[in-house]
mmCIF file of C-alpha atoms and ligand atoms in Angstrom:
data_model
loop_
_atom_site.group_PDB
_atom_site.id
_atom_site.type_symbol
_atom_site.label_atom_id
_atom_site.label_comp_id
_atom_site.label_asym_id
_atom_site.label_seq_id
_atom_site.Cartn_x
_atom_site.Cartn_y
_atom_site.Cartn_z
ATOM 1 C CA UNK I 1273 67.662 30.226 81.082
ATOM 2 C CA UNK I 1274 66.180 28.424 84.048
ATOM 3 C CA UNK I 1275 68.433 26.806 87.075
ATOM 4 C CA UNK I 1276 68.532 24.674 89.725
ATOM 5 C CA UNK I 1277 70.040 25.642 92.991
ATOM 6 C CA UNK I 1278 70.430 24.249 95.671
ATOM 7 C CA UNK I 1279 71.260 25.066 99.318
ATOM 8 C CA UNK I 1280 71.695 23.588 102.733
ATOM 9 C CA UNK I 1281 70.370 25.044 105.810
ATOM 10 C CA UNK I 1282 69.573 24.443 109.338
ATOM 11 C CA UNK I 1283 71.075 20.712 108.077
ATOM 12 C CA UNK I 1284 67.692 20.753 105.318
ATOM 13 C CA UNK I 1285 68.324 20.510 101.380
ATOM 14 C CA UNK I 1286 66.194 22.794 100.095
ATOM 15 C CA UNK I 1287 66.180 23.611 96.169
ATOM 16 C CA UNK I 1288 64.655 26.304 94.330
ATOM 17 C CA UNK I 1289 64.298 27.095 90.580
ATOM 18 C CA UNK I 1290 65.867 30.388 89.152
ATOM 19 C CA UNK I 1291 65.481 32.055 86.104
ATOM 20 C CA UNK I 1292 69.220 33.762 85.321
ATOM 21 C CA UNK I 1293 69.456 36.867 83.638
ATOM 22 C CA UNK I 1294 71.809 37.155 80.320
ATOM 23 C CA UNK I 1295 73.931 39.388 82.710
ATOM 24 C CA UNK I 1296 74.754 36.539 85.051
ATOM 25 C CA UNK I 1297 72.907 37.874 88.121
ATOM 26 C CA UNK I 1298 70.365 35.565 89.553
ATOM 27 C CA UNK I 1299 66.373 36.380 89.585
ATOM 28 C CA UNK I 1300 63.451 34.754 89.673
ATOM 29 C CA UNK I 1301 61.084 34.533 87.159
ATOM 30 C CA UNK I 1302 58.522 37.197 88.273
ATOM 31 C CA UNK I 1303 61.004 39.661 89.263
ATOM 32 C CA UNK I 1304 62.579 41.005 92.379
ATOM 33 C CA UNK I 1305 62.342 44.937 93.948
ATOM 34 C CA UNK I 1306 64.240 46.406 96.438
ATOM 35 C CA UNK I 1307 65.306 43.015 98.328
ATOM 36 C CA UNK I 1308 62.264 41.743 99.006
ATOM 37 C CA UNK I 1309 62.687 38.534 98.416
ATOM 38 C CA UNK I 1310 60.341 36.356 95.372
ATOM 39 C CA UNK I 1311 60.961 32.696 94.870
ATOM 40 C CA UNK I 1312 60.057 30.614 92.092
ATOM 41 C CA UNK I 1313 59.916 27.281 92.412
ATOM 42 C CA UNK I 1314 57.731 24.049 90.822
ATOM 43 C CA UNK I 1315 59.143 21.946 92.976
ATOM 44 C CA UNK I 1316 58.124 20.173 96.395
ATOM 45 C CA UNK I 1317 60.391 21.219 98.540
ATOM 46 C CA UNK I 1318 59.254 24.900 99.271
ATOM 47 C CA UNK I 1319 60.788 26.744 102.332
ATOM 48 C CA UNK I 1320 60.667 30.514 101.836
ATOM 49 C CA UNK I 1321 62.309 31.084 105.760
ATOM 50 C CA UNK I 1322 64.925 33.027 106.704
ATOM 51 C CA UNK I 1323 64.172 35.671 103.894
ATOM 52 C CA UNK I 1324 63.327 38.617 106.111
ATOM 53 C CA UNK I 1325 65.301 41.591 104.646
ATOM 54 C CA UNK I 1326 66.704 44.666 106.298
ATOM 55 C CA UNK I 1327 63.637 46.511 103.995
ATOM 56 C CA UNK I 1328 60.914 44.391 106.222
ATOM 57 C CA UNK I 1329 62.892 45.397 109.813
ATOM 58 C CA UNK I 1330 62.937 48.875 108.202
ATOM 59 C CA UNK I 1331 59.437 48.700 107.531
ATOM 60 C CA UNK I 1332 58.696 47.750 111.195
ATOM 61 C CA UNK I 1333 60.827 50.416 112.919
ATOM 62 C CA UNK I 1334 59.331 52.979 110.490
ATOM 63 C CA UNK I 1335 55.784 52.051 111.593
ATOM 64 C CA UNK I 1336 56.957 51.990 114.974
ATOM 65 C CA UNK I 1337 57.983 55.390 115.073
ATOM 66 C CA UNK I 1338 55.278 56.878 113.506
ATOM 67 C CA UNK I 1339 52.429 54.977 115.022
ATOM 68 C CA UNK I 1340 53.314 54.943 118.481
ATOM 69 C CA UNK I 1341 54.628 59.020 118.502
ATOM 70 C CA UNK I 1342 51.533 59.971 117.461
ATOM 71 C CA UNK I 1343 48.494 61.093 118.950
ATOM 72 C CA UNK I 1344 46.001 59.032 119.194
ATOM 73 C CA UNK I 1345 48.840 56.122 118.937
ATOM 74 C CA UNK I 1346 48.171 53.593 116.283
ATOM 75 C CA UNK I 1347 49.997 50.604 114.499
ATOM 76 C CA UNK I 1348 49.725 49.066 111.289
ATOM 77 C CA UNK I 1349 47.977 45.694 111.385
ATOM 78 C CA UNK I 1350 50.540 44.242 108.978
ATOM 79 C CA UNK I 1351 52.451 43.832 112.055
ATOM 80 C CA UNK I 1352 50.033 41.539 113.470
ATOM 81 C CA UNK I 1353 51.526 38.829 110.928
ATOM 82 C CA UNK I 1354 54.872 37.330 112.294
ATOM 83 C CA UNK I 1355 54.790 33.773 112.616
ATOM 84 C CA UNK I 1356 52.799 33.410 115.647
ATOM 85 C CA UNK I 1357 50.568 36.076 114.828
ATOM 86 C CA UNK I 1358 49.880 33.997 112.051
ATOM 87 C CA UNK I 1359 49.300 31.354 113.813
ATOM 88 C CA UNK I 1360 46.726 32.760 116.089
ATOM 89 C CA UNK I 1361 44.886 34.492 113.490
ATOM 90 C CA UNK I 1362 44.869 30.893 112.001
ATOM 91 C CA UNK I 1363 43.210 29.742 115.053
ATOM 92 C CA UNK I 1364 40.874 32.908 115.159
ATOM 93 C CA UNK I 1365 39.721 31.090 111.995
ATOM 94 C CA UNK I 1366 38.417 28.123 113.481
ATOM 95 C CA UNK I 1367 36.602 29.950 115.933
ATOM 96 C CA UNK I 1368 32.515 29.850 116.761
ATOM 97 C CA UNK I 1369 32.625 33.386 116.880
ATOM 98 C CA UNK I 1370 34.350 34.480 113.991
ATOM 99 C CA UNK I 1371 31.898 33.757 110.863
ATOM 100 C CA UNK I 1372 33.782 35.269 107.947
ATOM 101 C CA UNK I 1373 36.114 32.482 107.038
ATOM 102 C CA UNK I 1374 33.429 29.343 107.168
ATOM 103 C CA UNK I 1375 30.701 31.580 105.907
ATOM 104 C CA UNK I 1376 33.464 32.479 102.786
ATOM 105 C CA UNK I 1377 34.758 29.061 102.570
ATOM 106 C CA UNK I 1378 30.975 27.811 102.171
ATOM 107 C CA UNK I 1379 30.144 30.328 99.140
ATOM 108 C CA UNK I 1380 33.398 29.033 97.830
ATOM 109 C CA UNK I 1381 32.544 25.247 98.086
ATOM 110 C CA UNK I 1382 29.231 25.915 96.586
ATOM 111 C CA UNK I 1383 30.378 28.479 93.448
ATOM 112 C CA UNK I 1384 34.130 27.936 93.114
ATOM 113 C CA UNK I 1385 33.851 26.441 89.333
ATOM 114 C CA UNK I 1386 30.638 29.256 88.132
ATOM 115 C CA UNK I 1387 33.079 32.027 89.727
ATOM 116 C CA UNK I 1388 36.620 30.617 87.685
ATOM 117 C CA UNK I 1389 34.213 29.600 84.661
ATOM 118 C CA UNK I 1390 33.354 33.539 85.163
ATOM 119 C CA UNK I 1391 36.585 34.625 85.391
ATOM 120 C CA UNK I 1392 38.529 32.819 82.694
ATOM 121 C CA UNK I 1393 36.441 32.040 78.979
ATOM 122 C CA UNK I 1394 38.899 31.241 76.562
ATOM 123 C CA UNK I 1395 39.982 27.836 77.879
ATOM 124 C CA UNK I 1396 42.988 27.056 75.889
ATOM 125 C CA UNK I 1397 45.129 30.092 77.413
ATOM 126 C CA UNK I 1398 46.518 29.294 80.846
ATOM 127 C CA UNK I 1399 45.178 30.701 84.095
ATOM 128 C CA UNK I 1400 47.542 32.541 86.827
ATOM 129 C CA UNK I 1401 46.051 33.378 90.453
ATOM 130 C CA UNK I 1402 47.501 35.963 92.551
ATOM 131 C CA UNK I 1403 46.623 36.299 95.899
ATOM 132 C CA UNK I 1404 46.805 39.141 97.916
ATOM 133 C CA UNK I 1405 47.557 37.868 101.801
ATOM 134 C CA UNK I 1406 47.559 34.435 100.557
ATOM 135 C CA UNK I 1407 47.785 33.458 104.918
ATOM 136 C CA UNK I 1408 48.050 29.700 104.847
ATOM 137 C CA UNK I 1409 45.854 29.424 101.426
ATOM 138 C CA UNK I 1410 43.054 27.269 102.942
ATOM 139 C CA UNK I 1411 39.968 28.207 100.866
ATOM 140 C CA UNK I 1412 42.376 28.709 97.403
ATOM 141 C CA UNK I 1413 42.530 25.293 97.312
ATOM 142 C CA UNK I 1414 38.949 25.071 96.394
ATOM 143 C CA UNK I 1415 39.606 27.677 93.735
ATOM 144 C CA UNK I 1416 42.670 26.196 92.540
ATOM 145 C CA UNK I 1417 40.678 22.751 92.342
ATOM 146 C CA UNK I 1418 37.981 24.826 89.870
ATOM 147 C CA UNK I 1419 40.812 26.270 88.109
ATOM 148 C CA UNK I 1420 42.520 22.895 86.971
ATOM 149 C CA UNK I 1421 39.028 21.768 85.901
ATOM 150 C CA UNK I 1422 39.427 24.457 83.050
ATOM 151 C CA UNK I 1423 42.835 24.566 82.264
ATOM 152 C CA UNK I 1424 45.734 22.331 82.185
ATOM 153 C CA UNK I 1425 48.275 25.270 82.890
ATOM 154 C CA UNK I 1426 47.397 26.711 85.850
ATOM 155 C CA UNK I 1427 50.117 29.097 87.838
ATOM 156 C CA UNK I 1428 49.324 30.231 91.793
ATOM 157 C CA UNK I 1429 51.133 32.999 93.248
ATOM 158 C CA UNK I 1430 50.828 33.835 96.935
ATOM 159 C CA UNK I 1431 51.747 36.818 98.109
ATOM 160 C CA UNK I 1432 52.101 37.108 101.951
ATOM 161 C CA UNK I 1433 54.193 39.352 104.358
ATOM 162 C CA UNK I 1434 54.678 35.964 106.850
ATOM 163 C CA UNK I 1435 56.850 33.244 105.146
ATOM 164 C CA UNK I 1436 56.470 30.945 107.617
ATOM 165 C CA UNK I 1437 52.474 31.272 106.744
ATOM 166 C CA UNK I 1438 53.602 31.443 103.211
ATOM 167 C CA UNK I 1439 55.684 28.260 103.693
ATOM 168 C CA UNK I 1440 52.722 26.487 104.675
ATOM 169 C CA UNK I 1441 50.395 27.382 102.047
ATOM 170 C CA UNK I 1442 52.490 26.234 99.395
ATOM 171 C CA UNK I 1443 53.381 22.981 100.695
ATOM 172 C CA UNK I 1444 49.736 21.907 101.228
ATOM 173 C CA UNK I 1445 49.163 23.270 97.824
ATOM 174 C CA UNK I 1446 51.820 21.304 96.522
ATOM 175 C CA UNK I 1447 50.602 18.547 98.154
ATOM 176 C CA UNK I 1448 47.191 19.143 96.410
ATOM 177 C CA UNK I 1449 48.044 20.024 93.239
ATOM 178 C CA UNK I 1450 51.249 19.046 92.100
ATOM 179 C CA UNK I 1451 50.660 20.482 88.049
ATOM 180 C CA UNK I 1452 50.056 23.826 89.780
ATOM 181 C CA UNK I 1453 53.138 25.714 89.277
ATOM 182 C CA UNK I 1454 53.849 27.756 92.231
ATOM 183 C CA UNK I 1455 55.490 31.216 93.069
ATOM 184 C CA UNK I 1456 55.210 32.268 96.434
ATOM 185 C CA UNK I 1457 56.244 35.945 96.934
ATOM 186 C CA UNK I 1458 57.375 37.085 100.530
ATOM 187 C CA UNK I 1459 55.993 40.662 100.456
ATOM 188 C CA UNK I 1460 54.128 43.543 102.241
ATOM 189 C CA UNK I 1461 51.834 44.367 99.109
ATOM 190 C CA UNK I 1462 50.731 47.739 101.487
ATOM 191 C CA UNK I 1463 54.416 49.274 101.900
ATOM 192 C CA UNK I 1464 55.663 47.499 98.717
ATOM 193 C CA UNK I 1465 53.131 46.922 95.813
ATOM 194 C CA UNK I 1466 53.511 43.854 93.866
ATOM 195 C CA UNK I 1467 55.134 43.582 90.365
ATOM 196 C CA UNK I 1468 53.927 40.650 88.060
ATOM 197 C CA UNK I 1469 55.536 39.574 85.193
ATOM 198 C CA UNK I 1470 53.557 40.114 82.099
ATOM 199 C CA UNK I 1471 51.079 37.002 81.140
ATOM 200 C CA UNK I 1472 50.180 35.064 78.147
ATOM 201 C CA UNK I 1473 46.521 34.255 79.844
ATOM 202 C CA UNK I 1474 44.036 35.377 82.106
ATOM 203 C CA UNK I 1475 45.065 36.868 85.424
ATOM 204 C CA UNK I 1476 42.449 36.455 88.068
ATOM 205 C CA UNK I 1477 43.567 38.556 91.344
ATOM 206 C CA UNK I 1478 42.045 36.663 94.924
ATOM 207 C CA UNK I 1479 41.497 39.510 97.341
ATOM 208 C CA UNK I 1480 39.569 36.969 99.607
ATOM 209 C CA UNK I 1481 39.209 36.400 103.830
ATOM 210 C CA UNK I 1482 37.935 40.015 104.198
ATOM 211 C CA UNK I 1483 41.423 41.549 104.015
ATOM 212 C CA UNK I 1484 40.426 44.484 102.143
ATOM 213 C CA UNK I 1485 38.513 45.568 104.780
ATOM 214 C CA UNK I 1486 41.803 46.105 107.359
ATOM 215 C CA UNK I 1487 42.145 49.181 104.965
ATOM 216 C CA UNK I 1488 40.152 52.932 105.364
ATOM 217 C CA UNK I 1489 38.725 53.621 101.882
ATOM 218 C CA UNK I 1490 41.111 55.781 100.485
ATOM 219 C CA UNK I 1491 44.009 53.229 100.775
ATOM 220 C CA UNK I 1492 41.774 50.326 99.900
ATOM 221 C CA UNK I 1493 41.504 52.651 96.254
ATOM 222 C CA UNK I 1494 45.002 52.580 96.371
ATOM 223 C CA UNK I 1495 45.976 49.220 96.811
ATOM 224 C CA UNK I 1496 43.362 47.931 94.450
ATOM 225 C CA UNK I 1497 44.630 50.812 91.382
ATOM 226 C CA UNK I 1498 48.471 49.813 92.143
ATOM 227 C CA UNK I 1499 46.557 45.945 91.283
ATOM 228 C CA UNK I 1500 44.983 47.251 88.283
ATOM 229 C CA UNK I 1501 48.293 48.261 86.864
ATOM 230 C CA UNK I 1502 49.393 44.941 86.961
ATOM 231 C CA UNK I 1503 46.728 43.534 85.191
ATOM 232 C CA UNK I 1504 45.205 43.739 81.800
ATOM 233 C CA UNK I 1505 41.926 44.098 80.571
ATOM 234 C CA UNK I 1506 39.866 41.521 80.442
ATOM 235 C CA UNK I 1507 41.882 40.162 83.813
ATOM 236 C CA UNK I 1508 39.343 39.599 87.119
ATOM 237 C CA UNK I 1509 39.461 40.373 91.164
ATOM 238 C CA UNK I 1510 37.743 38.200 93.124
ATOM 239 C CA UNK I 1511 36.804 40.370 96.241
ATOM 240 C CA UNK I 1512 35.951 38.909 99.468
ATOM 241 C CA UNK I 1513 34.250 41.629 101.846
ATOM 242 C CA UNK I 1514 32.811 41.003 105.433
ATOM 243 C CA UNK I 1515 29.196 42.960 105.233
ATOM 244 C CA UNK I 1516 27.255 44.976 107.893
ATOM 245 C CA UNK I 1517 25.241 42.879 110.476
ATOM 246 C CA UNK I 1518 23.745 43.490 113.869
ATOM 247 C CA UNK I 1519 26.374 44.600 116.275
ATOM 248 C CA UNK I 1520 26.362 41.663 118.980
ATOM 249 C CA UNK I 1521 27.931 39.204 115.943
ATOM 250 C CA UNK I 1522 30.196 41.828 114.982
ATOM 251 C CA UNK I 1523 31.718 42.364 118.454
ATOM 252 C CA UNK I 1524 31.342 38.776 119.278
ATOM 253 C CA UNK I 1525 33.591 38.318 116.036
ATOM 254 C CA UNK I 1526 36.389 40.252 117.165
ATOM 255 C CA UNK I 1527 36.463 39.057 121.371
ATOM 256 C CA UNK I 1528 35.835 35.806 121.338
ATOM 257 C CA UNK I 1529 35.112 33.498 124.738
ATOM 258 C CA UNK I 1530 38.866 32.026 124.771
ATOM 259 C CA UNK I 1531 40.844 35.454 124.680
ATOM 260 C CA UNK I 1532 42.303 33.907 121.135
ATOM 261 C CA UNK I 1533 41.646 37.709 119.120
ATOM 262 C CA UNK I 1534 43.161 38.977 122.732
ATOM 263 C CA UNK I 1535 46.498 37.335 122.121
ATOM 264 C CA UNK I 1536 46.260 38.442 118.710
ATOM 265 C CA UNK I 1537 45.742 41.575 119.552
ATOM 266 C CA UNK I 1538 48.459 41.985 122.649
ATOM 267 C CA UNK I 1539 51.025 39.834 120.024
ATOM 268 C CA UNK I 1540 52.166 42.925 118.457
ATOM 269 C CA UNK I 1541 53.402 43.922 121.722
ATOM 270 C CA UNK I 1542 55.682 40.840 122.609
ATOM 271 C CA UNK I 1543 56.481 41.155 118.666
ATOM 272 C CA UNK I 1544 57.834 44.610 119.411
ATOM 273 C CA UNK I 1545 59.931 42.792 122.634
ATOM 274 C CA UNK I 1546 61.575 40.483 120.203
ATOM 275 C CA UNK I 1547 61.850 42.005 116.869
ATOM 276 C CA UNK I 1548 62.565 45.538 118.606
ATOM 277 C CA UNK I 1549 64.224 45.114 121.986
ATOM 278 C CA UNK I 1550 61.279 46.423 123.252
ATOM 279 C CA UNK I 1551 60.259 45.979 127.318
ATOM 280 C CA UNK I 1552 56.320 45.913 127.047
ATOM 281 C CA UNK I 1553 55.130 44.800 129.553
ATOM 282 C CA UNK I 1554 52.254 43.200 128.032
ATOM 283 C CA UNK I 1555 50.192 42.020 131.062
ATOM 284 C CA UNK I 1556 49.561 46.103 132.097
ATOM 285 C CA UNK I 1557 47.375 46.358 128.231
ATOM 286 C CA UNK I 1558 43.986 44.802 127.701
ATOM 287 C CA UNK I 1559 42.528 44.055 124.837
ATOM 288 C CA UNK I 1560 39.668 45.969 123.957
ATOM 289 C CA UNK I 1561 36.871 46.172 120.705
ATOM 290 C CA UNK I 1562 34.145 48.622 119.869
ATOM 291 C CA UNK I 1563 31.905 49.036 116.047
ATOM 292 C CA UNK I 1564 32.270 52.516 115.382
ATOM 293 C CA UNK I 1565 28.703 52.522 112.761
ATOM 294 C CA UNK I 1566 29.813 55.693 111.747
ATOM 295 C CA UNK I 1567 32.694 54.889 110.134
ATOM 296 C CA UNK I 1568 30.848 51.414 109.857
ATOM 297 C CA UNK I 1569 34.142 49.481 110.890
ATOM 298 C CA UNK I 1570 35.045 47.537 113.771
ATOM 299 C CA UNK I 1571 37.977 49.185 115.481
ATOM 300 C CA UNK I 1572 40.527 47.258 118.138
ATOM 301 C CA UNK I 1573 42.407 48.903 120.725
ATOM 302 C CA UNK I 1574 45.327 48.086 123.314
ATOM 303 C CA UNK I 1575 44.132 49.752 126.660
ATOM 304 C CA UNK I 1576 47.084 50.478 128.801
ATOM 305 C CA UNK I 1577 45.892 49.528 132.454
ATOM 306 C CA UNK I 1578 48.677 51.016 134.543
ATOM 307 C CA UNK I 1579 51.413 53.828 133.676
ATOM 308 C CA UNK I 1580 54.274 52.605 132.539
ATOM 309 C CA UNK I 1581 57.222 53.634 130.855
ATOM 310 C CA UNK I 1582 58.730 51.463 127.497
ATOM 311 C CA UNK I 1583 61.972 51.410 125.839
ATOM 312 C CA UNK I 1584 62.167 50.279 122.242
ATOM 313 C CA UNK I 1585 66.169 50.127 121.726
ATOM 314 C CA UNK I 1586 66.058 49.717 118.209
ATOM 315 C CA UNK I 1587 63.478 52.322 117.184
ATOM 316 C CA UNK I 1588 65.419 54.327 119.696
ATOM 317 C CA UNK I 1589 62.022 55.361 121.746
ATOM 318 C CA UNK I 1590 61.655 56.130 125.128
ATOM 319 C CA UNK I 1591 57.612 56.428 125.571
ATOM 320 C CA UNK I 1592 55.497 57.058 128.850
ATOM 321 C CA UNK I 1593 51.803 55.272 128.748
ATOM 322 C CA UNK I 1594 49.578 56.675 131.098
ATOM 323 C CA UNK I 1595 46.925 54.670 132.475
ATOM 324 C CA UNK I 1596 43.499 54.343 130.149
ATOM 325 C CA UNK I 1597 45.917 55.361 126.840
ATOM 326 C CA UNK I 1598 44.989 53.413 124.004
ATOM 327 C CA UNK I 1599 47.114 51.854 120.937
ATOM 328 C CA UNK I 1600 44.915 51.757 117.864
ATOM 329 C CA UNK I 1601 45.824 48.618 116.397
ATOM 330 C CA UNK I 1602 43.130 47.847 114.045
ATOM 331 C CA UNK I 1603 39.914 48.678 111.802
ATOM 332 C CA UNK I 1604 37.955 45.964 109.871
ATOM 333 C CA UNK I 1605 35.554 48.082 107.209
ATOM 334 C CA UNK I 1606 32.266 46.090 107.224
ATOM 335 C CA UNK I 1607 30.275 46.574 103.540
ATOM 336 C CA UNK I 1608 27.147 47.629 101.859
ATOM 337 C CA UNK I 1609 26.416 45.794 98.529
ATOM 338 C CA UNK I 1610 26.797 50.384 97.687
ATOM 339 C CA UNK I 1611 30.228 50.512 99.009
ATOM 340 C CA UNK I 1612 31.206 47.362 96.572
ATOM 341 C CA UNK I 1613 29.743 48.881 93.731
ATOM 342 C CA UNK I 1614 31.499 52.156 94.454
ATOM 343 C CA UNK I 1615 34.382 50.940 95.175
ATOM 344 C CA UNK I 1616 35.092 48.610 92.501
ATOM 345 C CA UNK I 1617 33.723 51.143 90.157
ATOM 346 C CA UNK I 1618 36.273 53.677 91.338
ATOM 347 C CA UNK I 1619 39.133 51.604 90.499
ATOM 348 C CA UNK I 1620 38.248 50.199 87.156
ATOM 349 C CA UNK I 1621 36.820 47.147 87.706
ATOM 350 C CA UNK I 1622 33.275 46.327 86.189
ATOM 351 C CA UNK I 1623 30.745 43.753 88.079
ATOM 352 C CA UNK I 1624 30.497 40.095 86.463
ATOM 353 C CA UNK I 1625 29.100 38.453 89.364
ATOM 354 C CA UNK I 1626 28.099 38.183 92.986
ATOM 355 C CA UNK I 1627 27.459 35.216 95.559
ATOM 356 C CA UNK I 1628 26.319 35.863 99.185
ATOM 357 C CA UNK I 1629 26.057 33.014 102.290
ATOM 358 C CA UNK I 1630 22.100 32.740 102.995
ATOM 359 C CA UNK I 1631 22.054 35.401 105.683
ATOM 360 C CA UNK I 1632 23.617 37.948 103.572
ATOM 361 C CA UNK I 1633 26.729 38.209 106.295
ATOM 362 C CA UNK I 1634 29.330 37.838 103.607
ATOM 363 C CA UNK I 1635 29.782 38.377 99.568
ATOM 364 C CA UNK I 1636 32.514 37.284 96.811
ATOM 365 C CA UNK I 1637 32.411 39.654 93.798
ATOM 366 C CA UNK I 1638 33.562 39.117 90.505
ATOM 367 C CA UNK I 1639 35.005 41.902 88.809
ATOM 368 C CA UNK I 1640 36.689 42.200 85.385
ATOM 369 C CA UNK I 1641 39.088 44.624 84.384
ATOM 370 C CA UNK I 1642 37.459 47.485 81.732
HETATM 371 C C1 AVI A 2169 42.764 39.468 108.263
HETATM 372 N N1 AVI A 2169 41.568 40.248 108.595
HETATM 373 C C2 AVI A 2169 40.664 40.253 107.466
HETATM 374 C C3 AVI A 2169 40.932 39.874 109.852
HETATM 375 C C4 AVI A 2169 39.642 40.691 110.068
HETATM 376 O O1 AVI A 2169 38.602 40.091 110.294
HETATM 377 O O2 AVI A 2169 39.694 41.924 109.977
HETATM 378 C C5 AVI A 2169 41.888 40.087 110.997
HETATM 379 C C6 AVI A 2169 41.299 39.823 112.344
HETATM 380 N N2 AVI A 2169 41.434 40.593 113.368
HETATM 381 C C7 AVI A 2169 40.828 40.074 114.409
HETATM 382 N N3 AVI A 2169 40.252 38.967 114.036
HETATM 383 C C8 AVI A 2169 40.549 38.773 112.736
#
């Protein structure tokens, strides 16, 4: 049975759809796991704030603890992603220097309908697109504008561990397409894989912007099998992987002229001083960048300039940073056409189609489900 509720907060009316169970409890229609929170909602009025769960703060001390005890320290660059995070790496984006999103959003603009057409041939069953780090859903809106050209029933779920970049991306969707029903899921698909409902149609999967390349190999595999097991055959993956170019544009990429990827960078730092009760003090760390071609990934670093000792009350850490230590805060895999093909191989998926910018920089791959 589906229901309307409604709720006011922060003085806003704000109404979502439910499905209710026969027991009475509420849940929406693609399901709900361990309090992370799913919406479903066709309406206009989507707001998915406010929805951070004790599992997500969990999550971050977790990470916390184990990244930043260990030697060399690391952290997970999930945590780049709370709501100004996202907004930087929004305006990271729109910089000259970083290629991958206007080089993707061009293959996009050029093959959006020959990659859906691809994707989804029997016309009269409906078409649902999940997307993994959905961000604020910029370049789906070309796919989503393909998709509606073959089907009349077209559902988008975006799945992002940022609602306030999750909020966005379904209202400008909604503003787009108002027959596209929309469920935007509020989740960290790499501590907490997804769970679809089953589907009367073809499920394409959008693994676009390059994400899968914040992942090493082996836990790319992972995330991409944990996919697979949500699908069913016939189903498609659209992959979106940055590719291996001369080293100036890759390092250019990730430091650009106005510090933007810098404040990215140092952001999980102040995030730590708010989310954490951490006392960073974020001016004594620099951010720094290197292409490791062995490992054929870009890799960035926080370079502690001056000793210091930090507290992190919640995590209940007392660390000492000596001058020169580094936090490893994240690696972005560049491809081979190989590595696709082995990779997508590996997991089940078989090749349907490829499309590539001009200079070769980026590819989208098509893969269906064997
Ligand atoms: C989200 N991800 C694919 C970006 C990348 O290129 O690895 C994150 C990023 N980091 C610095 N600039 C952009």
């Amino acid at each position: 049975m589906s229901t309307t509720a409604s709720l006011r907060r922060s003085g806003a009316l704000i109404e979502m759809s439910f499905h209710q169970r026969r027991d009475g409890n509420h849940r929406d229609s693609v399901g709900s796991l361990k309090g992370f929170v799913y919406m479903a909602t066709y309406l206009q009025a989507v707001d998915v704030r406010h929805f951070a769960t004790p599992d997500a703060r969990e999550a971050l001390t977790c990470e916390v603890r184990r990244g930043l005890i260990a030697r060399p320290r690391s952290l997970s660059p999930w945590m780049f992603y709370d709501a100004e995070g996202s907004r930087l790496f929004e305006q990271i984006t729109t910089l000259p220097e970083y290629y991958p999103t206007r080089t993707e959003r061009a293959i996009l603009a050029e093959n959006a309908n020959a990659i859906v057409a691809r994707a989804h041939n029997d016309r009269s069953l409906p078409l649902r697109l999940v997307e993994l780090g959905a961000g604020s859903a910029s370049k789906t809106r070309i796919l989503l504008e393909a998709a509606l050209c073959i089907s009349d029933d077209v559902v988008y779920i975006p799945v992002d561990v940022c609602s306030d970049a999750l909020e966005l991306a379904c209202q400008n969707v909604a503003y787009a397409f108002p027959e596209v029903r929309i469920h935007p899921t509020v989740r960290n698909y790499v501590t907490h894989p997804l769970q679809l409902e089953p589907f009367d149609g073809t499920t394409l999967a959008l693994c676009i912007g390059t994400s899968i390349g914040n992942f090493p190999p082996e836990e790319a595999r992972l995330i991409l099998r944990k996919l697979c097991v949500q699908l069913q055959t016939g189903d498609a993956l659209l992959l979106g992987t940055d590719m291996v170019k001369n080293e100036p544009t890759l390092l250019a990429a990730y430091d650009d002229g106005d510090g933007i990827t810098a404040a990215f960078n140092l952001n999980i730092l102040h995030r730590l001083n708010r989310e954490l009760g951490a006392d960073f003090d974020a001016r004594c760390f620099r951010h720094r960048v290197l292409w490791n071609s062995i490992e054929s990934r870009i890799e960035m670093h926080l370079e502690c300039t001056q000793e210091q000792y930090v507290s992190i009350e919640d995590a209940d850490l007392d660390l000492h940073f000596m001058s020169c230590e580094t936090i490893h805060t994240e690696n972005s895999y560049k491809f081979t056409e190989r590595d696709i093909q082995r990779l997508l191989k590996e997991v089940g998926f078989e090749i349907r189609g490829a499309w590539k910018d001009r200079r070769d920089w980026y590819t989208l791959t098509l893969a269906r489900l064997r």
